[in-house]
Amino acid sequence: MTTLATTSLQNTHVRLIYFAFQTILPQTLKGRIMKNDTSVTNLWQNTFCALTACAALSGTAVAANHTSGWDGSLNIGFKHSTGTTNSNDINASLTLEHNKNFRASQPIRHTLNIATDTEKTKSEDGTETTTQDKDTASYQLGYFLDQQSHIEGTLSYLHDIDLKIDEGKFASVEYIRNVLTEPAHQLQLGVGVAYLDIAYTDTQPEIQEVGGQVSYNYTGKLAEDFSLNHKGLLQATSDIRYTSLDTGISYALTDNTSLSLNHHFSTLSNDTGNGDDEKNSTVNLTIGVKF
């Protein structure tokens, strides 16, 4: 009976994850999220329903001690402001990870991330514009080398109107080493090679180049229920430099839910384009569920 109940919970969880994934990803990759209000409303109603269901089941599923090897988290945030202009901002992200704590006996780890952040602003005369539109998706394959290091290959997609990127396709292979492994502080440093294929929203020519990349990822415990994560990435070729910095402070509401304040900053420099550095800086508050 226990086995049947556990299997049922696992299958229900997988269906919920699949539902959220199928709802968000096609809209994200095709860049259609803000074409009309009806599609936005339906998209986020469905996403919110999936989040609520995952939250309700997360504690039960953990208690059932499933052995699927998959871990995940779903985060969603909404911001509404009024005044001379009215704006609505919706952001969500989904992470799925298989064999999260990989080791010598199970050396392969799979990680899938998708995220979207869209803001629409309406002026007093009723004119509506999209002031923020960013979609990302990535797949990472990690291979365990030893307790201190691993190799990670990444394929990623980016659409960001602030950086004037219509479609960015990136591929990289990186060697990552743990340089700090204290219980309350962990730091990883990485170095590797990257391929960048960027199509712009303006008249700048498409760029396809190979270069290098460096990265770091720090996680620290600030207090009993507070944690800090800060990570950075630099990818550079002979003509392009892409920088991404992410900082997040999280407060654990329960074992499986948290409230997070996040700041993202990125820049893109293209020596063959208009010569300007494109920038994107966003802050959002999200509630997250682990499953």
XYZ file of C-alpha atoms in Angstrom, residues 37-191:
155
model
C -3.907 40.097 -22.773
C -5.947 36.903 -23.155
C -2.892 34.732 -23.770
C -1.073 36.314 -20.826
C -4.030 35.785 -18.511
C -4.435 32.151 -19.531
C -0.695 31.471 -19.323
C -0.290 32.770 -15.819
C -3.559 31.304 -14.540
C -2.296 27.898 -15.633
C 1.163 28.520 -14.177
C -0.294 29.691 -10.857
C -2.506 26.596 -10.677
C 0.541 24.396 -11.242
C 2.488 26.272 -8.547
C -0.367 25.938 -6.059
C -0.712 22.238 -6.726
C 3.041 21.668 -6.374
C 3.033 23.576 -3.091
C 0.201 21.445 -1.760
C 1.940 18.217 -2.713
C 5.554 19.152 -1.951
C 5.485 18.234 1.727
C 3.608 14.985 1.102
C 5.909 13.946 -1.710
C 9.035 14.570 0.372
C 7.543 12.603 3.238
C 6.883 9.726 0.840
C 10.673 9.524 0.279
C 10.507 9.005 -3.491
C 13.615 7.709 -5.229
C 13.156 9.144 -8.725
C 16.402 11.134 -8.486
C 14.701 14.326 -9.642
C 14.602 17.569 -7.654
C 13.003 20.818 -8.688
C 11.858 24.295 -7.774
C 9.205 26.623 -9.147
C 9.309 30.393 -8.494
C 6.744 32.998 -9.422
C 6.451 36.745 -8.810
C 4.091 39.576 -9.771
C 4.428 43.344 -9.497
C 1.773 46.024 -10.141
C 2.385 49.765 -9.960
C 0.076 52.713 -10.620
C 0.555 56.441 -11.188
C 1.189 58.454 -14.328
C 1.691 55.078 -15.946
C 0.381 51.674 -14.873
C 2.622 48.639 -15.158
C 2.335 44.915 -14.568
C 5.354 42.647 -14.265
C 5.172 38.845 -14.248
C 8.181 36.593 -13.738
C 8.537 32.866 -13.257
C 11.246 30.235 -13.338
C 11.356 26.452 -13.241
C 14.396 24.303 -12.413
C 14.567 20.518 -12.731
C 17.667 18.613 -11.659
C 18.437 14.914 -11.855
C 21.099 13.405 -9.574
C 21.677 16.760 -7.866
C 24.353 15.445 -5.466
C 26.263 13.469 -8.050
C 29.273 11.344 -7.071
C 31.708 8.756 -8.425
C 29.123 5.955 -8.474
C 26.575 8.210 -10.240
C 28.752 10.730 -12.121
C 26.213 12.367 -14.457
C 23.890 15.243 -13.547
C 21.170 16.815 -15.713
C 19.799 20.327 -15.074
C 17.032 22.142 -16.940
C 16.152 25.819 -16.346
C 13.485 27.979 -17.955
C 12.537 31.521 -16.922
C 10.526 34.468 -18.180
C 10.184 38.092 -17.044
C 7.736 40.405 -18.809
C 6.498 43.896 -17.994
C 3.805 45.901 -19.792
C 3.248 49.606 -19.165
C 0.102 51.592 -19.999
C 0.200 55.406 -20.150
C -2.650 57.800 -19.339
C -3.704 57.973 -22.984
C -4.068 54.188 -23.084
C -0.896 53.480 -25.060
C 0.549 50.115 -24.015
C 4.205 49.184 -24.436
C 6.360 46.245 -23.453
C 9.134 47.626 -21.261
C 10.637 44.320 -20.128
C 10.717 41.083 -22.105
C 13.263 38.439 -21.194
C 13.054 34.685 -21.788
C 15.754 32.127 -21.015
C 16.106 28.377 -21.278
C 19.124 26.172 -20.643
C 20.195 22.547 -20.342
C 23.329 21.550 -18.419
C 25.111 18.203 -18.400
C 27.550 17.753 -15.515
C 30.179 15.034 -15.180
C 31.702 14.285 -11.766
C 35.525 14.164 -11.650
C 36.227 14.131 -7.920
C 34.946 15.693 -4.690
C 36.381 19.061 -5.679
C 35.724 19.356 -9.409
C 33.472 18.514 -12.344
C 32.978 19.336 -16.026
C 29.799 21.022 -17.215
C 28.424 21.442 -20.719
C 25.645 23.989 -21.313
C 23.244 24.791 -24.139
C 21.190 27.958 -23.595
C 18.738 30.322 -25.279
C 18.166 34.016 -24.534
C 15.663 36.636 -25.691
C 16.119 40.049 -24.059
C 14.820 43.320 -25.510
C 16.880 45.399 -23.058
C 20.057 43.859 -24.479
C 18.535 44.089 -27.987
C 18.903 40.310 -28.344
C 16.170 38.783 -30.479
C 17.680 35.306 -30.273
C 20.844 34.340 -28.480
C 22.098 30.753 -28.689
C 25.017 29.782 -26.501
C 27.046 26.591 -26.024
C 29.877 26.118 -23.558
C 32.081 23.541 -21.860
C 33.546 24.499 -18.493
C 35.821 23.047 -15.831
C 34.441 23.909 -12.384
C 36.295 23.538 -9.093
C 35.103 23.876 -5.508
C 37.478 26.297 -3.780
C 35.443 26.774 -0.586
C 33.397 23.972 0.973
C 32.628 25.147 4.498
C 29.205 24.180 5.937
C 28.011 27.806 5.807
C 29.978 28.956 2.744
C 30.533 27.366 -0.664
C 32.362 28.882 -3.633
C 32.911 27.461 -7.112
C 35.134 28.869 -9.857
C 34.935 27.862 -13.510
C 36.831 28.384 -16.759
